[in-house]
Short mmCIF file of C-alpha atoms and ligand atoms in Angstrom, two decimals:
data_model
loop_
_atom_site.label_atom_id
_atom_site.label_comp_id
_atom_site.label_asym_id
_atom_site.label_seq_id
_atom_site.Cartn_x
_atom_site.Cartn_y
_atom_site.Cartn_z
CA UNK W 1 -51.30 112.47 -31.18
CA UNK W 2 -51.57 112.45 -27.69
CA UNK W 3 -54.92 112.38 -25.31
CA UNK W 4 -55.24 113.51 -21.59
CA UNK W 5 -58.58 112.28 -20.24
CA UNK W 6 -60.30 113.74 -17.20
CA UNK W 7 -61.78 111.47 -14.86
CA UNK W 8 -61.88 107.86 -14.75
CA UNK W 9 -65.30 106.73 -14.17
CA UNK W 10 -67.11 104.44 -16.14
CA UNK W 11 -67.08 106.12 -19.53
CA UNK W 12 -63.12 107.92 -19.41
CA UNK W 13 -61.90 104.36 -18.17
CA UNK W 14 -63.76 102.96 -21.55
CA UNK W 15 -62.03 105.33 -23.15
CA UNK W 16 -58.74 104.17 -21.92
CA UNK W 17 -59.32 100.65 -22.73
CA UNK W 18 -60.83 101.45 -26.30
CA UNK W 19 -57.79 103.56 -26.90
CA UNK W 20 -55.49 100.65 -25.40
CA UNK W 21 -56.69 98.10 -27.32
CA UNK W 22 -58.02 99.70 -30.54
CA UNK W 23 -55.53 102.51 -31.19
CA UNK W 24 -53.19 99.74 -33.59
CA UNK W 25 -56.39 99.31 -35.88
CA UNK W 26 -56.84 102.89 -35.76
CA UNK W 27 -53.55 103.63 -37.24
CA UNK W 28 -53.46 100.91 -39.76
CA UNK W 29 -56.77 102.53 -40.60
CA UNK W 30 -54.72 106.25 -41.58
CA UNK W 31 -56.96 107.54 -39.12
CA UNK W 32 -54.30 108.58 -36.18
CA UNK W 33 -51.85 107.50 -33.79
CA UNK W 34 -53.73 107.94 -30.52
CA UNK W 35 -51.38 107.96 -27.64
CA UNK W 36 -52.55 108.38 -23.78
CA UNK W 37 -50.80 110.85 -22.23
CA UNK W 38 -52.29 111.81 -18.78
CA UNK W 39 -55.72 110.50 -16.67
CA UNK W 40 -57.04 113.33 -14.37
CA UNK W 41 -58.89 111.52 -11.20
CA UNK W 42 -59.17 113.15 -7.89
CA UNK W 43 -59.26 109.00 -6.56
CA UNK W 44 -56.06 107.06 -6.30
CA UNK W 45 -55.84 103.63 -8.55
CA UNK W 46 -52.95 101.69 -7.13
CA UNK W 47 -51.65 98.90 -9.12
CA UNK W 48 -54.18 99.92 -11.99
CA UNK W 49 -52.87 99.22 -15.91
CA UNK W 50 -53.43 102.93 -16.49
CA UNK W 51 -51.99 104.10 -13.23
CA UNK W 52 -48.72 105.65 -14.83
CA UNK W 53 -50.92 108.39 -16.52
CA UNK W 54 -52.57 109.39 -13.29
CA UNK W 55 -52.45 112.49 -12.25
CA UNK W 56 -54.53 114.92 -9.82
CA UNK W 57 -53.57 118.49 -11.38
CA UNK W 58 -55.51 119.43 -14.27
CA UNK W 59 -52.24 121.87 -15.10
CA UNK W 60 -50.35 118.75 -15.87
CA UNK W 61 -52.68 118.55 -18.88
CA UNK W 62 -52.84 122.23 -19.59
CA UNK W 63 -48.85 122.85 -19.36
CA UNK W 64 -48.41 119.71 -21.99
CA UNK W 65 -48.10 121.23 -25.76
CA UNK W 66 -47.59 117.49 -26.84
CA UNK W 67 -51.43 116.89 -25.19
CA UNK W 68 -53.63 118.56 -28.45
CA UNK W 69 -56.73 116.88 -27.12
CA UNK W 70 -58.26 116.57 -24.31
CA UNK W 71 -61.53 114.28 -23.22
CA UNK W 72 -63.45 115.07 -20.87
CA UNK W 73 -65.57 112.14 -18.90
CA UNK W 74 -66.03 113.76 -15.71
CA UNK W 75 -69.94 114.60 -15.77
CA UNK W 76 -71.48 117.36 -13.99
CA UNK W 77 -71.20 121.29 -14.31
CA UNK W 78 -67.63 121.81 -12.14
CA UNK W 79 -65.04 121.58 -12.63
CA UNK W 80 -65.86 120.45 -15.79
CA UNK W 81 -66.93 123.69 -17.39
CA UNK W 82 -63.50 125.20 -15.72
CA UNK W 83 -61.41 122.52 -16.94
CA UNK W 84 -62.96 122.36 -20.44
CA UNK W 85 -62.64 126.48 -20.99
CA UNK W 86 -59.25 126.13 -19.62
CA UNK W 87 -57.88 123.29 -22.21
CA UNK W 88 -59.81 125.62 -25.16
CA UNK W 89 -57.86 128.65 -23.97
CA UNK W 90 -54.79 126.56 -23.88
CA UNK W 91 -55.56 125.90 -27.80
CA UNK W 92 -56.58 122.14 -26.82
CA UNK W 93 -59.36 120.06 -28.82
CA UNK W 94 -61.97 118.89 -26.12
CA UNK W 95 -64.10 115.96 -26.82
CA UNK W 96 -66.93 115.23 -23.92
CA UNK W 97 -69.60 112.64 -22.94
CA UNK W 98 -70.82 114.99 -20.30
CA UNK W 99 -75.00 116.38 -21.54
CA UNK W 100 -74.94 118.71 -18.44
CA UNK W 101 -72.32 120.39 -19.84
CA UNK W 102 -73.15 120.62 -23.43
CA UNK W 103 -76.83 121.03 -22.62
CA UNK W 104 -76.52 124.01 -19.65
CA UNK W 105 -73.00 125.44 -21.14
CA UNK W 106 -72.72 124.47 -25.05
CA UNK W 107 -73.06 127.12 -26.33
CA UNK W 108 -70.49 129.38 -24.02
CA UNK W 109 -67.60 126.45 -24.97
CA UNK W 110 -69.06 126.34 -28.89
CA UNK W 111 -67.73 130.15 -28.42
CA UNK W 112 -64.71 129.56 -26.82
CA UNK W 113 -63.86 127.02 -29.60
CA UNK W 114 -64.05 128.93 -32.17
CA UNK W 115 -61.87 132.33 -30.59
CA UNK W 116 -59.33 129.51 -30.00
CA UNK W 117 -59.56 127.84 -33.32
CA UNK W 118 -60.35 124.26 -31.73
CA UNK W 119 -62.68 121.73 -31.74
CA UNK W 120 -65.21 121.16 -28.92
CA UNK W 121 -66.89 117.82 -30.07
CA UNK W 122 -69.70 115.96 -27.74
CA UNK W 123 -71.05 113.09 -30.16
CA UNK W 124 -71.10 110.95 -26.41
CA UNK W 125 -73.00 112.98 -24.77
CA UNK W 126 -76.82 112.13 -26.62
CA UNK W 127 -77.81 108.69 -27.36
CA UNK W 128 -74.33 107.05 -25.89
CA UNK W 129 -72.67 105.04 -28.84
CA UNK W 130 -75.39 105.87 -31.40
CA UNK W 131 -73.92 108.47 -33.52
CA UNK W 132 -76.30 111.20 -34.22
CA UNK W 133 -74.47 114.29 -33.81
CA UNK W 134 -73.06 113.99 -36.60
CA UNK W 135 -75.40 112.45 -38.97
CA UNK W 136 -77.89 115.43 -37.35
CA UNK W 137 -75.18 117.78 -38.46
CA UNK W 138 -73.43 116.24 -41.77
CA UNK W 139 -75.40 113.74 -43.36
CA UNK W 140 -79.22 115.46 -42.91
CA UNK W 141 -77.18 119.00 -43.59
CA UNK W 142 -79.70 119.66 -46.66
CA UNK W 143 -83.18 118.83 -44.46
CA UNK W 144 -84.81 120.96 -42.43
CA UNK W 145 -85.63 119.04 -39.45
CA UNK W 146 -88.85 119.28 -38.58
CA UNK W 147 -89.00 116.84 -35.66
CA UNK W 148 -86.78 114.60 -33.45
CA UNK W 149 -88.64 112.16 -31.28
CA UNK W 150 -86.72 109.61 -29.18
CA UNK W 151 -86.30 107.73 -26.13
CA UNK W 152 -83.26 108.97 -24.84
CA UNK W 153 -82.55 107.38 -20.98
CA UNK W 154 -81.19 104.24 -21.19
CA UNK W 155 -82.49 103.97 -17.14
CA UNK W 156 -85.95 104.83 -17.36
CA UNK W 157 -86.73 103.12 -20.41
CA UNK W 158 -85.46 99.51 -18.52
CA UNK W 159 -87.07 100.67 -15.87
CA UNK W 160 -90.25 100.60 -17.59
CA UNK W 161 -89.41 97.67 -19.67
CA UNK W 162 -89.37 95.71 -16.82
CA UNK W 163 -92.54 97.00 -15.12
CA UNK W 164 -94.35 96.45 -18.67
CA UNK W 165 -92.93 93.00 -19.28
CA UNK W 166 -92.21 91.38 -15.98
CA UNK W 167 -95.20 93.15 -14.09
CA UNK W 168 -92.22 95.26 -11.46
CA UNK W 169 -92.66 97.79 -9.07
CA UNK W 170 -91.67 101.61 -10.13
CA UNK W 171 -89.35 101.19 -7.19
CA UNK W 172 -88.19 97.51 -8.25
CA UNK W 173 -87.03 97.77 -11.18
CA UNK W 174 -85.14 101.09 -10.09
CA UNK W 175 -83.22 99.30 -7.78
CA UNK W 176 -82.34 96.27 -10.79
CA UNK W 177 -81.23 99.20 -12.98
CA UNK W 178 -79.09 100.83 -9.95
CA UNK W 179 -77.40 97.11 -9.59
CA UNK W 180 -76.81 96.73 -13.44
CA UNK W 181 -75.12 99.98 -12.89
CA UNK W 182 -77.43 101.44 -15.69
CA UNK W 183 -78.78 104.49 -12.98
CA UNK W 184 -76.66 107.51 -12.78
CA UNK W 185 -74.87 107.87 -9.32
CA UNK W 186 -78.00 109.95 -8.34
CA UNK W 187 -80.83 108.64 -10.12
CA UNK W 188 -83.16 111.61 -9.72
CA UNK W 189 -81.83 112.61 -13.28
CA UNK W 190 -82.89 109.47 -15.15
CA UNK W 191 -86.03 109.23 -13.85
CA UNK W 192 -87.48 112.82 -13.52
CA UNK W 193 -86.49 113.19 -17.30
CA UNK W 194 -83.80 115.58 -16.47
CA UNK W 195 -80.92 113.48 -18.06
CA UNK W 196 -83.26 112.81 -21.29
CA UNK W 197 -84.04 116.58 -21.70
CA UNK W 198 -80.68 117.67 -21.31
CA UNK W 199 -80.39 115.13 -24.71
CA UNK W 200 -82.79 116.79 -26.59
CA UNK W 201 -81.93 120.03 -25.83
CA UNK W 202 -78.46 119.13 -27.52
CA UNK W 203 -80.36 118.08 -30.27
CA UNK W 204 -83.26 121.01 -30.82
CA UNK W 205 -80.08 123.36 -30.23
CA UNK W 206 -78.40 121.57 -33.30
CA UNK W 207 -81.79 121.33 -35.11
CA UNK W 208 -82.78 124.83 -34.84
CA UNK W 209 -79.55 126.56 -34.80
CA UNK W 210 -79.95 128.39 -31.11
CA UNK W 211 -79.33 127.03 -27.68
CA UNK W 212 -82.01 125.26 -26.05
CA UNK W 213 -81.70 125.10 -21.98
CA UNK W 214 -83.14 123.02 -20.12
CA UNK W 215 -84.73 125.30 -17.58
CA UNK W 216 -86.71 126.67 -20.81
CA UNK W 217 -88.22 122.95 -21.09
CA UNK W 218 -91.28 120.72 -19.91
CA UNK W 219 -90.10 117.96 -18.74
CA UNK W 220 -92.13 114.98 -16.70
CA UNK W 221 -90.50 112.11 -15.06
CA UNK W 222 -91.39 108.99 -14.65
CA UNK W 223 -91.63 107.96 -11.16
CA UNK W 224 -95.38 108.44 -10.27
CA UNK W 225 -96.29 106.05 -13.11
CA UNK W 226 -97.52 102.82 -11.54
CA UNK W 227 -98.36 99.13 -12.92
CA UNK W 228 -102.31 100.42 -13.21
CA UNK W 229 -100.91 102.58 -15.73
CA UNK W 230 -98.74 100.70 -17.69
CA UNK W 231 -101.79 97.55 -17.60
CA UNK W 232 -104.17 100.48 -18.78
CA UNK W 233 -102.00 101.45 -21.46
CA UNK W 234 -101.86 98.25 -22.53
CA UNK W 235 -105.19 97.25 -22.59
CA UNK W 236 -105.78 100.49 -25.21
CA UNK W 237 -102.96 98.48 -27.49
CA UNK W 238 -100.18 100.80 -26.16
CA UNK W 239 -97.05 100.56 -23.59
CA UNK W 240 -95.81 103.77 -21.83
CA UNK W 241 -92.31 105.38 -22.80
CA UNK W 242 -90.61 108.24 -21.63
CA UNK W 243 -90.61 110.66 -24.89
CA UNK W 244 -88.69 113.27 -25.54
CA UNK W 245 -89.74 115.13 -28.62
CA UNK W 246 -88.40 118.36 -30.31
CA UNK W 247 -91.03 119.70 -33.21
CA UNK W 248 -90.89 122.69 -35.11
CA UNK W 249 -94.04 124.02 -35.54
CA UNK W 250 -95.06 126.35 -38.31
CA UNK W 251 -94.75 129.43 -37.00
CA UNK W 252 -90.73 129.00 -36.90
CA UNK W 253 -90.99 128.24 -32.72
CA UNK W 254 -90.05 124.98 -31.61
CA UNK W 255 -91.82 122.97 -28.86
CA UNK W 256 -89.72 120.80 -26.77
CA UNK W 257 -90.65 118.13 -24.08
CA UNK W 258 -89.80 115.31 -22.01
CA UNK W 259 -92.70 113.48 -20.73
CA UNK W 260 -94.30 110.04 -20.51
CA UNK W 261 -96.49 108.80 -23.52
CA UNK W 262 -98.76 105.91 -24.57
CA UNK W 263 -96.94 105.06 -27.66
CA UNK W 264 -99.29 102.43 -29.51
CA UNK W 265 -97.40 99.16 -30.06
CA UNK W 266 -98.19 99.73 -34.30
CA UNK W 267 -95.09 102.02 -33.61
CA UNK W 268 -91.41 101.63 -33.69
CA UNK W 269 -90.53 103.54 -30.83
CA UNK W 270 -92.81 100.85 -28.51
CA UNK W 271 -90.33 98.32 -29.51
CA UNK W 272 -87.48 99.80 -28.15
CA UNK W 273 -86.52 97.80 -24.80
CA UNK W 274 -83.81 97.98 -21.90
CA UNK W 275 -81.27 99.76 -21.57
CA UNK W 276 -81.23 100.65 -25.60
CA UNK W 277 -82.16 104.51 -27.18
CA UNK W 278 -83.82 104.99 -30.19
CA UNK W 279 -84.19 108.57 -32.13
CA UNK W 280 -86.06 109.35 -35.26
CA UNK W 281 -85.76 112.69 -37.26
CA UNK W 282 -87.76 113.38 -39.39
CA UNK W 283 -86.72 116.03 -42.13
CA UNK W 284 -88.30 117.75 -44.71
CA UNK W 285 -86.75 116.30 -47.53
CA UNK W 286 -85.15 112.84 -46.24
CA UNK W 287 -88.64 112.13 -44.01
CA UNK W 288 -88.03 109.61 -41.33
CA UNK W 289 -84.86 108.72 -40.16
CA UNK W 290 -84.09 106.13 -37.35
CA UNK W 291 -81.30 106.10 -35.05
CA UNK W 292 -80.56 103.09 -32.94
CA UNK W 293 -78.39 101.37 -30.36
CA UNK W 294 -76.98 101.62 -26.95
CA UNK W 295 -77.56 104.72 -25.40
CA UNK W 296 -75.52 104.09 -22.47
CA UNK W 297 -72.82 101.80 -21.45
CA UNK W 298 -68.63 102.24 -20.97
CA UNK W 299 -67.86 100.94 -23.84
CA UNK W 300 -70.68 101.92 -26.61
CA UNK W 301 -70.25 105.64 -25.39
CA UNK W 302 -66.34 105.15 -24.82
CA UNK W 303 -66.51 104.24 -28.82
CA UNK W 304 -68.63 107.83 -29.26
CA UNK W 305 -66.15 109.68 -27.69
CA UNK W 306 -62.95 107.94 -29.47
CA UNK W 307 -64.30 108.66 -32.93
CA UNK W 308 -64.54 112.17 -31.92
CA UNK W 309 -60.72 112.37 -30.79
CA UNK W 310 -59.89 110.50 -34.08
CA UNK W 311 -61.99 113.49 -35.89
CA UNK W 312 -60.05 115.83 -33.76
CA UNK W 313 -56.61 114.15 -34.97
CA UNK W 314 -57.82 114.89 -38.39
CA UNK W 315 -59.28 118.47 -38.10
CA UNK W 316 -56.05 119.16 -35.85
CA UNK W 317 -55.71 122.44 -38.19
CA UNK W 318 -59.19 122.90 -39.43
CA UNK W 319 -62.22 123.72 -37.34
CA UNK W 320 -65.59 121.15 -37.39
CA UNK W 321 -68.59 123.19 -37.68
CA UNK W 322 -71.01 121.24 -35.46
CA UNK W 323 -72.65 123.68 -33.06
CA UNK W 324 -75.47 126.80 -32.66
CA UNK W 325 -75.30 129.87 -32.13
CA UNK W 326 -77.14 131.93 -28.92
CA UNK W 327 -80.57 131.54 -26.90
CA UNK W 328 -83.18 132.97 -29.33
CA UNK W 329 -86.05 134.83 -27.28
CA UNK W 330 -89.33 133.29 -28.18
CA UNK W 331 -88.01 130.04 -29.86
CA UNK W 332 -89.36 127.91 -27.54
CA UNK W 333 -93.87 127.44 -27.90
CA UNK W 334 -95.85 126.70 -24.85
CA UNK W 335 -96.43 122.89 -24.97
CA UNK W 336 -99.52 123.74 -22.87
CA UNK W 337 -100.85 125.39 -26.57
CA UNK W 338 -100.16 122.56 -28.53
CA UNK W 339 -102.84 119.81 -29.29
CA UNK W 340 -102.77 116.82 -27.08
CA UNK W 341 -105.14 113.91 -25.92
CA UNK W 342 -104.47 112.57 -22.66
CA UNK W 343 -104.99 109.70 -20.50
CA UNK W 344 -106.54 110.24 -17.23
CA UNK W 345 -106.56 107.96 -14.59
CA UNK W 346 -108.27 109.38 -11.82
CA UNK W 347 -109.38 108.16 -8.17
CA UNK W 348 -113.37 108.21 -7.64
CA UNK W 349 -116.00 107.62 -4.94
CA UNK W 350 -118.75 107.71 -6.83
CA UNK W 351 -118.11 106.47 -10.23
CA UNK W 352 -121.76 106.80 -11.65
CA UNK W 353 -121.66 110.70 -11.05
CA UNK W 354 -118.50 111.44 -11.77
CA UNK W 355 -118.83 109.58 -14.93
CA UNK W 356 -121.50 112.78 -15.91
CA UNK W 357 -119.53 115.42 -15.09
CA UNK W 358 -117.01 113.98 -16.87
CA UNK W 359 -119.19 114.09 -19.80
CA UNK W 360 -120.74 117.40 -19.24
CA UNK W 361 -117.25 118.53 -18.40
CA UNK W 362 -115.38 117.03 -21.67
CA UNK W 363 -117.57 115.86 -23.95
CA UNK W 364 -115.91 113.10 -26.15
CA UNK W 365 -114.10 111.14 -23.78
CA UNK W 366 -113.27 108.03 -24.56
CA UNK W 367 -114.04 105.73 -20.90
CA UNK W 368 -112.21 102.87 -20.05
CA UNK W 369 -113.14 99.19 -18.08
CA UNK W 370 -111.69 99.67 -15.00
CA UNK W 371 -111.83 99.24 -11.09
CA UNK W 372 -114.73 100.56 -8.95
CA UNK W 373 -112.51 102.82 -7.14
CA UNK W 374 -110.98 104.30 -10.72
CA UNK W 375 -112.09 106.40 -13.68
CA UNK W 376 -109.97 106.06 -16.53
CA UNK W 377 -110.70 108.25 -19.70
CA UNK W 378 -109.06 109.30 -22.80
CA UNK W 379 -109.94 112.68 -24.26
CA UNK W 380 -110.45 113.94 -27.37
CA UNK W 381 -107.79 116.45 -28.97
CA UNK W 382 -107.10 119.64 -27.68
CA UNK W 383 -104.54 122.34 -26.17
CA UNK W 384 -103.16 120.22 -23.38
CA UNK W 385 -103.76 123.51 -21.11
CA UNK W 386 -107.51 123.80 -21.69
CA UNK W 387 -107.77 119.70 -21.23
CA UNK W 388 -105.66 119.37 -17.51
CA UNK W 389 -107.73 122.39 -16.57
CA UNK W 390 -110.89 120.43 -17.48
CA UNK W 391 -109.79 117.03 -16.07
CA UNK W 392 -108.55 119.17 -12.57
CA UNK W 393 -111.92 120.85 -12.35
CA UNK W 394 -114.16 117.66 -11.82
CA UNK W 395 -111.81 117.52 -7.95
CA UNK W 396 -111.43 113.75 -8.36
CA UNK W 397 -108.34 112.53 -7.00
CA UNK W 398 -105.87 112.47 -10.28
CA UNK W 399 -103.56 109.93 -10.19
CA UNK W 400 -102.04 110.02 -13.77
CA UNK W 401 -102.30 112.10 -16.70
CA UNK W 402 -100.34 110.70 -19.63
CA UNK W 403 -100.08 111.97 -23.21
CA UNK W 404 -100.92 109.71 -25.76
CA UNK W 405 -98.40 110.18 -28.86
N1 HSE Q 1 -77.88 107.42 -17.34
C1 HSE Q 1 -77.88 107.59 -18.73
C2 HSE Q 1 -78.93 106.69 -19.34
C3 HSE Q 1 -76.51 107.27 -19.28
O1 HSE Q 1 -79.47 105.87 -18.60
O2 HSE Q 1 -79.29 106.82 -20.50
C4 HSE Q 1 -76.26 107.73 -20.66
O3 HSE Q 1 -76.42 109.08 -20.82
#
């Protein structure tokens, strides 16, 4: 069957060379014959292997009946999301990598889909070559998922590998994961948590049946966290990951967040290093599940998006029902409610007295060994609202408040 890919960056040009040199064992497999028919790039690629496919007109695509499916590795909102409708009106399959799209627009295309009787298929676009779409979808079909934790940006979580293990910078280690081509073009979306929330929101849409956006979600970054923090974290046995964590509470809402945590190093999730992503689920009748791999990288997500296209070859006739169905008003809890206990690391000029309105302030803090200059404390459970209010009203100069998980 033939595939049209559109644009040739770092995951579509994976695509080409896992197609290229995998598509023989595919077919001895009975899985397909997967044949490249066009590449959409605005760039030229003179004297490239794949140049012969190139094109710049997306209606060379949509004007091919041989071209049932389409992938699409462009990233970003347009002209993805005009592209992508176009190929599902044209009554082409569309497999993407790209979490903006699924994440801000999934639910729109899901739609489109389905008046089209096509697949729209996006295992790529959460958790790179770790599949999880599907085993969220298929294989944990008779749970109800109660929560998905994970860390979910390959960037930020070597970024903070490297500041926990090798003592780096914030800034540093950005720059090493910009070189290792690990950062997104414009890194703001790795490191404010933007990319990783997009992820979950894929996968609290999947989990609880409505679409999640991302504007609808808390979501923390991780670029004011500095080596103080990550040496306090670890003298309270912990290291500091960037979580993002879908749970449904008991009421039926769902709370959903992206924000740095001290995850204690007893847990799994604190061994999870580099550029890898790890995901548990936890369901109500399978209990933990743990997803884990390469959550980025041209190849492990070009192998995400390939078994999708083989899935598309055969469902070419008969619809996969991966999806959600529309925004529900009031899914979403304020995380602000929920129960938290946070780290505080806060600048003081007068440790001795702030130390007592901290305690007269929040009782039960836990107070750490640190520098003259710094008060460090860890509270005792409560709403996360009622505990930044309390930390904000002793008017010492906060430097970090981090959730422990
Ligand atoms: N920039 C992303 C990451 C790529 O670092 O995880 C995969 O989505």
């Amino acid at each position: 069957m033939n595939v049209a890919i559109m644009g040739f960056g770092v995951v579509g040009s994976g695509v080409a060379e896992v197609i290229a040199q995998n598509a023989d064992h595919i077919s001895e497999q009975g899985l397909g014959d997967l044949r490249l028919s066009h590449i959409l790039d605005i760039r030229d690629f003179p004297g490239h292997a794949f140049s012969r496919y190139m094109t710049k007109d997306v209606n060379d695509i949509l004007s091919d009946d041989e071209t049932r499916i389409v992938v699409e590795t462009m990233g970003g909102l347009e002209p993805a999301f005009t592209f992508v409708s176009a190929c599902l009106k044209k009554g082409k399959h569309v497999v993407t990598s790209n979490k903006e799209l699924v994440a801000k627009k999934g639910f729109a295309l899901l739609e489109l889909a389905r008046a089209n009787n096509v697949n729209f298929l996006f295992e790529a676009a959460v958790g790179g070559g770790i599949p999880l779409i599907r085993p969220l979808s298929l294989c944990l079909a008779a749970n109800r998922v109660q929560e998905i934790v994970g860390i979910l940006n390959g960037t930020s979580n070597f970024i903070l590998s490297k500041m926990i293990t090798d003592g780096m910078a914030f800034g540093d280690a950005l720059r090493l994961a910009q070189e290792k081509g690990y950062a997104e073009k414009d890194p703001t979306a790795d490191v404010e948590g933007i990319d990783a929330c997009r992820k979950i929101c894929i996968l609290a849409s999947l989990a609880s049946g409505s679409h999640v956006y991302p504007d609808g979600v808390f979501t923390e970054g991780i670029t004011r966290l500095t080596k103080e923090d990550v040496a306090y974290a670890e003298a309270l046995g912990c290291v500091i990951k960037l979580i993002a964590r879908a749970v449904r509470l008991q009421n039926g809402q769902w709370c959903v967040t992206v924000a740095p945590a001290l995850v204690p190093e007893s847990h799994l999730l604190s061994d999870v290093s580099g550029v890898f992503n790890a995901c548990v689920v936890r369901g109500d009748m399978v209990g933990e599940v743990l997803f884990y791999g390469q959550g980025a990288g041209k190849l492990a997500t070009a192998s995400a998006v390939v078994a999708d296209v083989i899935d598309c070859v055969q469902h070419d006739e008969k619809r996969r029902t991966f999806g959600w169905g529309p925004a529900r008003e009031g899914l979403l809890a304020d995380p602000m409610e929920a129960p938290a206990r946070l780290f505080v690391r806060a600048k003081t000029a007068d440790k001795a007295a702030d130390t007592a309105k901290l305690a007269a302030a929040l009782p039960g803090c836990t107070l750490l060994e640190s520098a003259e200059d710094d008060l460090v404390f860890v509270t005792p459970e409560a709403k996360e609202g009622a505990l930044r209010s309390a930390a904000a009203g002793l008017g010492l100069g906060a430097a970090s408040v981090i959730r422990l998980f």
